[in-house]
Each structure stands twice: as C-alpha cells, then as structure tokens.
Short mmCIF file of C-alpha atoms in Angstrom, two decimals:
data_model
loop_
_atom_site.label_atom_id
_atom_site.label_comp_id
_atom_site.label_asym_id
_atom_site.label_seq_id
_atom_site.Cartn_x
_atom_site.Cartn_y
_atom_site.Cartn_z
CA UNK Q 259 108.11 -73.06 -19.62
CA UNK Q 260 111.61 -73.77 -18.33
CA UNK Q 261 112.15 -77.26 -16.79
CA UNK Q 262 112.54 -77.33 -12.64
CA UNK Q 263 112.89 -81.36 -12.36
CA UNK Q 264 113.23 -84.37 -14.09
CA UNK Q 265 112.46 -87.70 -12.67
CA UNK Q 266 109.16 -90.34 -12.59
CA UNK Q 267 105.97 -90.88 -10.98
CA UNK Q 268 106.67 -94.34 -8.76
CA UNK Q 269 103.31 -96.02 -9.02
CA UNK Q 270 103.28 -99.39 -7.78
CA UNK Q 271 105.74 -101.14 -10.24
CA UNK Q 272 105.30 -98.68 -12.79
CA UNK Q 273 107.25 -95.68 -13.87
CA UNK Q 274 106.05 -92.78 -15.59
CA UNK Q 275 109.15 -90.71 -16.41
CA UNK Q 276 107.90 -87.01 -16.07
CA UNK Q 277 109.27 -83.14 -16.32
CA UNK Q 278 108.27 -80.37 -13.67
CA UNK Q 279 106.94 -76.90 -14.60
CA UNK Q 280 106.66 -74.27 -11.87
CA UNK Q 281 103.13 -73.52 -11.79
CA UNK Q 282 102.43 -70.23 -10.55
CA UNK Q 283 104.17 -66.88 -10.67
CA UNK Q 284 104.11 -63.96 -8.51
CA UNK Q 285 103.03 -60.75 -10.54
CA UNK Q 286 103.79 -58.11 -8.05
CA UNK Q 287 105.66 -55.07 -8.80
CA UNK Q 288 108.63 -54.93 -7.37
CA UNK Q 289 111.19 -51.54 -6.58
CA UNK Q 290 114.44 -51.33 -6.39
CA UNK Q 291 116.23 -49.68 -3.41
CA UNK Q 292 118.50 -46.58 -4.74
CA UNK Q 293 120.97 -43.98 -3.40
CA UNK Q 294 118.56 -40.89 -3.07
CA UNK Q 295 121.69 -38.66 -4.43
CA UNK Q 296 122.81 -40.16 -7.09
CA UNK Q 297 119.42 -42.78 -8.09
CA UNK Q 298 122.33 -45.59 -7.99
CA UNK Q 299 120.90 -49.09 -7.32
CA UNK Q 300 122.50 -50.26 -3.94
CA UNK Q 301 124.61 -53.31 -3.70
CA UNK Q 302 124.47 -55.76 -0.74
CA UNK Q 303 127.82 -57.38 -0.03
CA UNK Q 304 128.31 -60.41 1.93
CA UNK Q 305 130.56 -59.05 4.95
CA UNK Q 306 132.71 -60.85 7.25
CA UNK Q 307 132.27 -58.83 10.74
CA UNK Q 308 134.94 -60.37 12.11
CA UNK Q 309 138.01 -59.94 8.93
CA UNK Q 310 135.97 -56.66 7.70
CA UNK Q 311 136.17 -57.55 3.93
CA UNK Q 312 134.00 -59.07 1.21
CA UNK Q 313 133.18 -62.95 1.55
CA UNK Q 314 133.69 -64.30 -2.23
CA UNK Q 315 131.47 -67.21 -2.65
CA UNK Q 316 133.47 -70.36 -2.60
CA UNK Q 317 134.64 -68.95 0.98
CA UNK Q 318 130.79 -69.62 2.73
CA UNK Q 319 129.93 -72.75 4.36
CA UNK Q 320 126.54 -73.95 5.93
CA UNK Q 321 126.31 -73.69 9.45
CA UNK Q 322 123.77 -74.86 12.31
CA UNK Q 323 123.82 -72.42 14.95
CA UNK Q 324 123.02 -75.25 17.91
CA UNK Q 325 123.59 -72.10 20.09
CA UNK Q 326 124.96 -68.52 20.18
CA UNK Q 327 127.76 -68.38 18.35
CA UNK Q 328 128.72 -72.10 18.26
CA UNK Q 329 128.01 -73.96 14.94
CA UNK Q 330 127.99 -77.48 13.89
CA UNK Q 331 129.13 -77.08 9.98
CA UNK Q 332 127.56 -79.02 7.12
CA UNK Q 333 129.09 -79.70 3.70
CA UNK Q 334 128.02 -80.95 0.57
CA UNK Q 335 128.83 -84.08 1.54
CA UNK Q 336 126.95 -85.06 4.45
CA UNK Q 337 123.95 -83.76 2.60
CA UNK Q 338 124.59 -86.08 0.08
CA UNK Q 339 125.10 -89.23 2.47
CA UNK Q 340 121.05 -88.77 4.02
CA UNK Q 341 119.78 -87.61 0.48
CA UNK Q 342 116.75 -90.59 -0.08
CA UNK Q 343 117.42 -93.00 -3.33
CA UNK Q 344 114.39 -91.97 -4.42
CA UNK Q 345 115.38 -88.23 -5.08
CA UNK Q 346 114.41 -88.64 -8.80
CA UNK Q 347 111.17 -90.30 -7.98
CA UNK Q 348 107.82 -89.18 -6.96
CA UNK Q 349 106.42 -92.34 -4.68
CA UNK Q 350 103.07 -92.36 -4.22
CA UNK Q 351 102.06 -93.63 -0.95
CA UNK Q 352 98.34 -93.51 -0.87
CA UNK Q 353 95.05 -92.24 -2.63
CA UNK Q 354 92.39 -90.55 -0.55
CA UNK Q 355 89.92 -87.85 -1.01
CA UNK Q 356 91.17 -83.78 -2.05
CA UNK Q 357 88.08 -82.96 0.46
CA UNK Q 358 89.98 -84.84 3.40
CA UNK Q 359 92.92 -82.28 2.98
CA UNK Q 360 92.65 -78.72 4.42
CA UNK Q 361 94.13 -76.15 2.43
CA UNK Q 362 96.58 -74.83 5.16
CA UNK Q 363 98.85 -77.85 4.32
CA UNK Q 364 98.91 -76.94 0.71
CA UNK Q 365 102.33 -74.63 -0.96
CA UNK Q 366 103.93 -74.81 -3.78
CA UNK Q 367 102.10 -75.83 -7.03
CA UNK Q 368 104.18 -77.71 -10.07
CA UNK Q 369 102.93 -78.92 -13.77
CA UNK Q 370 103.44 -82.70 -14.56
CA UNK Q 371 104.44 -83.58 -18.05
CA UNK Q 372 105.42 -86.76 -19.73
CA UNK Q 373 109.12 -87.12 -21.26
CA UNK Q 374 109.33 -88.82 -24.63
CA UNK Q 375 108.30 -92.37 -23.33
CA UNK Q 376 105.57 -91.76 -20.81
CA UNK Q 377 102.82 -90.47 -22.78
CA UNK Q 378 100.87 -94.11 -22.49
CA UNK Q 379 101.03 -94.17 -18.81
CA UNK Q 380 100.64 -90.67 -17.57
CA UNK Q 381 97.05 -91.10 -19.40
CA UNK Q 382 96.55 -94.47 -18.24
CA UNK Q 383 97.42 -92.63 -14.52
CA UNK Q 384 95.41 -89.41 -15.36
CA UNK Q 385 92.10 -91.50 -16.97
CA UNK Q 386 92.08 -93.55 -13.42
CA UNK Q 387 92.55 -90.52 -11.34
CA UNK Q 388 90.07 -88.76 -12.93
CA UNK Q 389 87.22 -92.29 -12.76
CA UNK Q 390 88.09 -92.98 -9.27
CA UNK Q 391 88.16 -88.87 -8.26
CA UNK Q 392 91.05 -90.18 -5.82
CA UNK Q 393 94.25 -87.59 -5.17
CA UNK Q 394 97.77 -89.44 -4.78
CA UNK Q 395 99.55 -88.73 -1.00
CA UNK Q 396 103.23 -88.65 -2.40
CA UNK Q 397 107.29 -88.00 -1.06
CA UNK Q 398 109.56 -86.12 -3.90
CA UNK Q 399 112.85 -84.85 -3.32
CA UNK Q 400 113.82 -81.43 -4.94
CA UNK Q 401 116.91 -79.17 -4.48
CA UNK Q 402 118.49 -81.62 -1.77
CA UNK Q 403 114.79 -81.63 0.53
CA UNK Q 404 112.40 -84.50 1.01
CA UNK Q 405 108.91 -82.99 0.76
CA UNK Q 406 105.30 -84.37 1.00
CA UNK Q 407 103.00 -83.36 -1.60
CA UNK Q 408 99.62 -84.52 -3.68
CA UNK Q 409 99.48 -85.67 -7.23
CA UNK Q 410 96.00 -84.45 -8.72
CA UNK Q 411 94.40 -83.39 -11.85
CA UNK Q 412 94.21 -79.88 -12.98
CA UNK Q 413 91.79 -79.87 -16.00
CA UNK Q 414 93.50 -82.54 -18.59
CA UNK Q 415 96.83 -82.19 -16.62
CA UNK Q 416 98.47 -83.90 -13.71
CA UNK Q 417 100.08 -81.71 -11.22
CA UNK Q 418 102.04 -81.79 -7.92
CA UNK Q 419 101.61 -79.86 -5.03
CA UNK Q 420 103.84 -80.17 -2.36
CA UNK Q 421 102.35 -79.69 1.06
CA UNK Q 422 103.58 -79.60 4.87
CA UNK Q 423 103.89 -81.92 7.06
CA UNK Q 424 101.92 -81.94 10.17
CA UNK Q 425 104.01 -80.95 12.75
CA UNK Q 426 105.24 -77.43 10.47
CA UNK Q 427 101.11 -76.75 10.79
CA UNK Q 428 100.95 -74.49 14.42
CA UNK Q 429 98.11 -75.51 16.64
CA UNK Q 430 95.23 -73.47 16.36
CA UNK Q 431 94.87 -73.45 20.42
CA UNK Q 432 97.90 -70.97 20.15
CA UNK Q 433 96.15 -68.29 18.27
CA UNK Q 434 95.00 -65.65 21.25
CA UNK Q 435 91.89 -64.39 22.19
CA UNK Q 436 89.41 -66.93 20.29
CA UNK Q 437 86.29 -66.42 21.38
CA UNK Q 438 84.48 -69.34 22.86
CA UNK Q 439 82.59 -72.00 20.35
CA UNK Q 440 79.47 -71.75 22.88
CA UNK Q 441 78.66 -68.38 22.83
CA UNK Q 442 74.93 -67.12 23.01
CA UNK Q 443 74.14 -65.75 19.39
CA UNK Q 444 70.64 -64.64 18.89
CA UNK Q 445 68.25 -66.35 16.54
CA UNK Q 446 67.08 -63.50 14.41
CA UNK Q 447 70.85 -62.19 13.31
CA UNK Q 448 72.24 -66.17 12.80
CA UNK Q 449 69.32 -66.48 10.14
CA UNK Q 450 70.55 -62.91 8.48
CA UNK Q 451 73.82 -63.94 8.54
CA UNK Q 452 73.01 -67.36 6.92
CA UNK Q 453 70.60 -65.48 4.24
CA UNK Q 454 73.34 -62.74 3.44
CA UNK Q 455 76.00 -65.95 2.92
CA UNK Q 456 73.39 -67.49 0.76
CA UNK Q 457 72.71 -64.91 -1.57
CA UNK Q 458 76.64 -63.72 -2.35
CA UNK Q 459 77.32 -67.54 -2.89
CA UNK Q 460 78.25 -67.85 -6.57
CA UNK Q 461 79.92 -70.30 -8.49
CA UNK Q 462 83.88 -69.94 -8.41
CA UNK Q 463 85.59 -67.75 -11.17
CA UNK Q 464 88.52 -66.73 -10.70
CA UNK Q 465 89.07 -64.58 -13.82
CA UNK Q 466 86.49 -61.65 -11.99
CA UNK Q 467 88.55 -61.23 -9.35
CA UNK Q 468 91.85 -58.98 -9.95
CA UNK Q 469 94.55 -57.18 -8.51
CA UNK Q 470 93.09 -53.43 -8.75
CA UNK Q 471 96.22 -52.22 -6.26
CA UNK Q 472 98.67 -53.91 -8.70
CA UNK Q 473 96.61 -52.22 -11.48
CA UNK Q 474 97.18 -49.01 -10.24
CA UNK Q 475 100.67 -49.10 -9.31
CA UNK Q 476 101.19 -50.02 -12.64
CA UNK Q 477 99.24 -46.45 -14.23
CA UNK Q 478 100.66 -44.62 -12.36
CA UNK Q 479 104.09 -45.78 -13.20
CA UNK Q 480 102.77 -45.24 -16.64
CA UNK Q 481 101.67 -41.68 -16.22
CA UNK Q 482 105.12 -40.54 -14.78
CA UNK Q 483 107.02 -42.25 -18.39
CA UNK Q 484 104.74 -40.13 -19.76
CA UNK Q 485 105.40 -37.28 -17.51
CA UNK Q 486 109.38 -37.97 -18.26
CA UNK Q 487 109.73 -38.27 -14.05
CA UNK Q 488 112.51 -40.57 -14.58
CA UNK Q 489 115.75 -40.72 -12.44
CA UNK Q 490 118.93 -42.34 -13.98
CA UNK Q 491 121.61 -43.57 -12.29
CA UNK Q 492 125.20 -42.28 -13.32
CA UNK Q 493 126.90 -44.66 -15.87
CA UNK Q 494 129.70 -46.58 -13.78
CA UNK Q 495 132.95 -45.44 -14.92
CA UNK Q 496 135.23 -47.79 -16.58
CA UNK Q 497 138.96 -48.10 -17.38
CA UNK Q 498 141.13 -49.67 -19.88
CA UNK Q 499 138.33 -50.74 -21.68
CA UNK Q 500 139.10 -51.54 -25.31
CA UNK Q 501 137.19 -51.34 -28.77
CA UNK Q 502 138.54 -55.30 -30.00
CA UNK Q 503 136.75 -54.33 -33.21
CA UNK Q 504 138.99 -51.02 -33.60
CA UNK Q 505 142.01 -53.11 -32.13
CA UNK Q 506 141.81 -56.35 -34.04
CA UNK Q 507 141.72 -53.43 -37.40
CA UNK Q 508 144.55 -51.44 -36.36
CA UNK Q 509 146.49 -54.45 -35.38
CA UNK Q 510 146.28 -55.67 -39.32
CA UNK Q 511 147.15 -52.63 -40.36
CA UNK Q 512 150.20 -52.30 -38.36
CA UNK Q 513 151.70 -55.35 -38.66
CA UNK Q 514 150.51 -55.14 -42.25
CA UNK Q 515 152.82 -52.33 -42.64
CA UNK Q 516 155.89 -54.19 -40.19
CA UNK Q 517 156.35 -57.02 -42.65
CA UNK Q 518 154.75 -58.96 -39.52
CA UNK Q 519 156.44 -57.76 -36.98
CA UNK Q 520 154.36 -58.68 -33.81
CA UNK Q 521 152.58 -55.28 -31.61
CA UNK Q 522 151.40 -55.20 -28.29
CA UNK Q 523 148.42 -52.99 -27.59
CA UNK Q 524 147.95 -50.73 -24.74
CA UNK Q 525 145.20 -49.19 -22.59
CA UNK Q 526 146.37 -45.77 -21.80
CA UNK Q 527 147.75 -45.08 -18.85
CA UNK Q 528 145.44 -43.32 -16.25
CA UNK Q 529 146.55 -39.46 -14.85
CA UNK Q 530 147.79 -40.54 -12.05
CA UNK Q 531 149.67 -43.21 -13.19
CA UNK Q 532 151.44 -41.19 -16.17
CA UNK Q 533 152.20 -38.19 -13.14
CA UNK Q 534 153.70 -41.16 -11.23
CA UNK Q 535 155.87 -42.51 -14.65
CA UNK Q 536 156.57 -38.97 -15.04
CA UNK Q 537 158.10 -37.95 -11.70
CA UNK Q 538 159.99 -41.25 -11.63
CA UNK Q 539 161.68 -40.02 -14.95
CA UNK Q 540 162.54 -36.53 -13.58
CA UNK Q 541 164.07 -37.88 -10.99
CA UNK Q 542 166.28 -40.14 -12.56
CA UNK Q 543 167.71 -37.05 -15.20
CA UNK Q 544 167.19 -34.16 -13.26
CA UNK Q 545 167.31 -32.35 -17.14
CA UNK Q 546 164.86 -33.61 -19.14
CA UNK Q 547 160.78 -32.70 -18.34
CA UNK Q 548 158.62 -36.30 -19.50
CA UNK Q 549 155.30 -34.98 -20.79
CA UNK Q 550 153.94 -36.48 -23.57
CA UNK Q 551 150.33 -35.30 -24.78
CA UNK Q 552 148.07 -38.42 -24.77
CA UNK Q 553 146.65 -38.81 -28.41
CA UNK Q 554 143.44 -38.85 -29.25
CA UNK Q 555 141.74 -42.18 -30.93
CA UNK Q 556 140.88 -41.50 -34.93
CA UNK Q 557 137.90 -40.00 -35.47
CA UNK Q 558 137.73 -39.05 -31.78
CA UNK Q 559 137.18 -35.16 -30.80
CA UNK Q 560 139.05 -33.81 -27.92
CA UNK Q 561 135.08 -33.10 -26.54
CA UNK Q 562 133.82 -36.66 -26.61
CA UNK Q 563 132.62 -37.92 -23.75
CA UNK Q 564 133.39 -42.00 -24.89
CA UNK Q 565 134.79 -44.23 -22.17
CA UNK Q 566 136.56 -45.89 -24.42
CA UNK Q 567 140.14 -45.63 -23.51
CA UNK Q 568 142.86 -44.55 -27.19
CA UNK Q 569 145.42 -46.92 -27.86
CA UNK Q 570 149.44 -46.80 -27.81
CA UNK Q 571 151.76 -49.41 -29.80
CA UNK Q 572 154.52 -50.59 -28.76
CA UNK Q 573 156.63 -52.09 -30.87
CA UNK Q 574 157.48 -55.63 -28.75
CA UNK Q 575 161.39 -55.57 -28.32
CA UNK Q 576 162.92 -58.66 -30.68
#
C-alpha cells in the first residue's frame, strides 16, 4: 500500500507515531472519451477565455469568487498562516459509543499503522479500545484541510474515518414531499411488513453481495478482445526524434576515423523547411538548382514506415 500521511495519534500525553493507508478503492470501469473519426483520446486544456491560449500551470492561482466575477485571491501563503500546529497530529478529543454516530456523517476510510517506534502503544491504544468498545472523536489535518473523523478498530487494526461536520449534514425537513409520521397504517399489513423484515434478516456478509453490472461490463469487454472489435488511435507523429543508441555508435565511429575531430549531429530537416533552404539558395545564385536527395539511415529501406528521423554530420567548423 502506498503511504497517504505520516504523523501521530495525540492521546492525552502520549504519542503514537503512525502511517496512513487509503482504505478503500473504487473498482468501477471507467471509458475514455475519443474522437469518433480517428478513436484519438481527447485532451482537455486549461483555457484562458479572456487571452484565448493555454494556461501552463505555474500561471493559475486560487480564487474565491465572493461574487460574479470579482475574486478575493489566495496563495500558498495565507493557507499556510491558518494551517493548525497540529497538522501532523491526530488529537483525540473524546470517546463515545460507534452506535451514537449515524452513518450519514461518515466518508472517507484510512488504515492506521505504527512507524518503527509505536508498535508498544498503538496495542496498548488498540487492546483498550477494543475492552472499553469506546470509538475516539478526533481533528487531523490532511492536504492543507482540518477534518473531523473517528479512530476505531477494524478487526486487529486501528483505522480513521474522517466524517462531516454537522452543519455540511442538510436538514432532513428540506427533503420534499415526506409523508406525515402519523399516518393511519392498517394493522394486518404493519404485521406483514414486520414478518417479511424478519425473515430476510440475516447476519451481515458482505462477500455475497457483488457488483453483477460491473461484472458484465467487464464480459462483454472481454467478448469484443475476442471478437478483435478494437479501435486504435493513430500513432502521434513525431519529428526530429533521434536513435541515441545509433547516434552515440556512429558518433565513435566518426570521430574514430577524424583523429577526434569533434561532429555535430543533425535531425533532418523537414520538407518544408529544406523547400524553404532551397529557394533561399536559388535566389541568391540565380544558376545553380539546391536539391540534395535526403539519405536514407543504414539498414533503412526507402519503404519503412519508422519515425525515426536519418542523420547528417557536419563536420563543426575549427
């Protein structure tokens, strides 16, 4: 598992130094979006509306749009100034009871491990969790943002699960079209009801219950590999792209052969360029007609299809 977050469990006055482990994954199959004519996966650029070009990275800033179109701007910096002490601690706050905690509030779920010197007190931590049956009520900071989450057990493991706060719960009085906790039900189909809930009501096992949709998805991506339904997308061309290998030989060779004498290596030019070099040439003699055949790479048939571009040496002038 790769590492998320290194830091310690603040209990009281003792510190239990401890590495995070994202706990859960996503298995859904995901698709890529493509050009339907040419199967070529599409980019999404990061536009400036306003200069019509490309944004490069280093150019974006954070911005809080207080409202239409007018900003208050954020840097690293004034994150930095509010970030807690505490970022590379998680402080426990209280115990209480997992059953007192609705499962709404719960989000994100993280593995607990102990670094090299915490083995003795994350199972001094774990054996009272697990005696007691309490849950820890803790604050961690991660990736610049204080959250609130719950240190448990998870079989012989402690874990964190980071939960929301109250007010980022929505009431359930907003939900439309409730109907009414006093309505008239009739005897006769609340016991059914109760008698259907009570025979489906089996212990929990999670390992019966799969995703057939995802299971499907996935045959059928299977039967069209079989089925050769493939579409590729055409191989982005490239220029003045050189072999080193093939370079770094013929460079020994050459200056093998020069007594020394230093080369510099070339990409050749492209068509349009050597039409350009060409016309500038004409015009300068009026006589003399410059068009040289490019050569072709050893070992390299005038048919191949390689994007790999032959070489010229120059001699560098001494």
């Amino acid at each position: 598992m790769h590492t998320v977050w290194k830091g310690s469990i603040s209990f009281g006055l003792v510190n239990i130094p401890v590495r995070m482990f994202t706990a859960t994954e996503e298995r859904d199959i995901r698709f890529r979006q493509l050009h339907k004519d040419c199967n070529t996966p599409i980019k999404y650029a990061k536009m400036c509306p306003h200069c019509e070009r490309e944004i490069e990275p280093s150019e974006i800033v954070r911005g809080y749009e207080y409202e239409k179109g007018h900003f208050v701007i954020i840097d690293d910096a004034d994150l930095e100034a509010i970030t807690p002490e505490t970022r590379r601690a998680i402080e426990i706050l209280d115990f209480v009871d997992l059953t007192e905690i609705d499962p709404i509030y719960f989000d994100k779920s993280y593995f607990l491990s102990p670094q090299e010197t915490g083995d003795k007190a994350y199972a001094l931590l774990r054996a009272a969790m697990e005696q007691t049956g309490k849950i820890a009520i803790a604050q961690v900071t991660m990736r610049n943002r204080q959250s609130l989450a719950v240190v448990r057990l998870y079989e012989h493991c402690i874990m964190l699960e980071t939960i929301y706060y109250p007010d980022e719960v929505r009431p359930v009085h907003q939900v439309p079209a409730l109907p009414d906790t006093g309505i008239a039900l009739a005897e006769n189909e609340l016991k059914m009801a109760t008698e259907l809930i009570n025979n489906m009501s089996v212990p929990f096992d999670p390992s019966k219950y799969t995703d057939e949709y995802r299971s499907e998805l996935q045959a059928m991506i299977e039967k069209k590999l079989e089925g050769q339904e493939i579409a590729t997308s055409p191989a982005v061309p490239r220029t003045n792209v050189i072999d080193l290998m093939q370079a770094l030989k013929e460079s020994l060779e050459v200056t093998a052969s020069n007594g020394g004498a230093p080369i510099k290596l070339e990409a050749e030019p492209t068509p349009e360029r050597a039409q350009q070099k060409t016309g500038r040439k004409r015009t300068a003699t009026n006589t003399k007609e410059a068009s040289t055949p490019i050569k072709q790479a050893a070992g390299e048939s005038p048919a191949s299809g390689s994007t790999t571009k032959t070489l010229r040496r120059k001699k560098t002038t001494v």
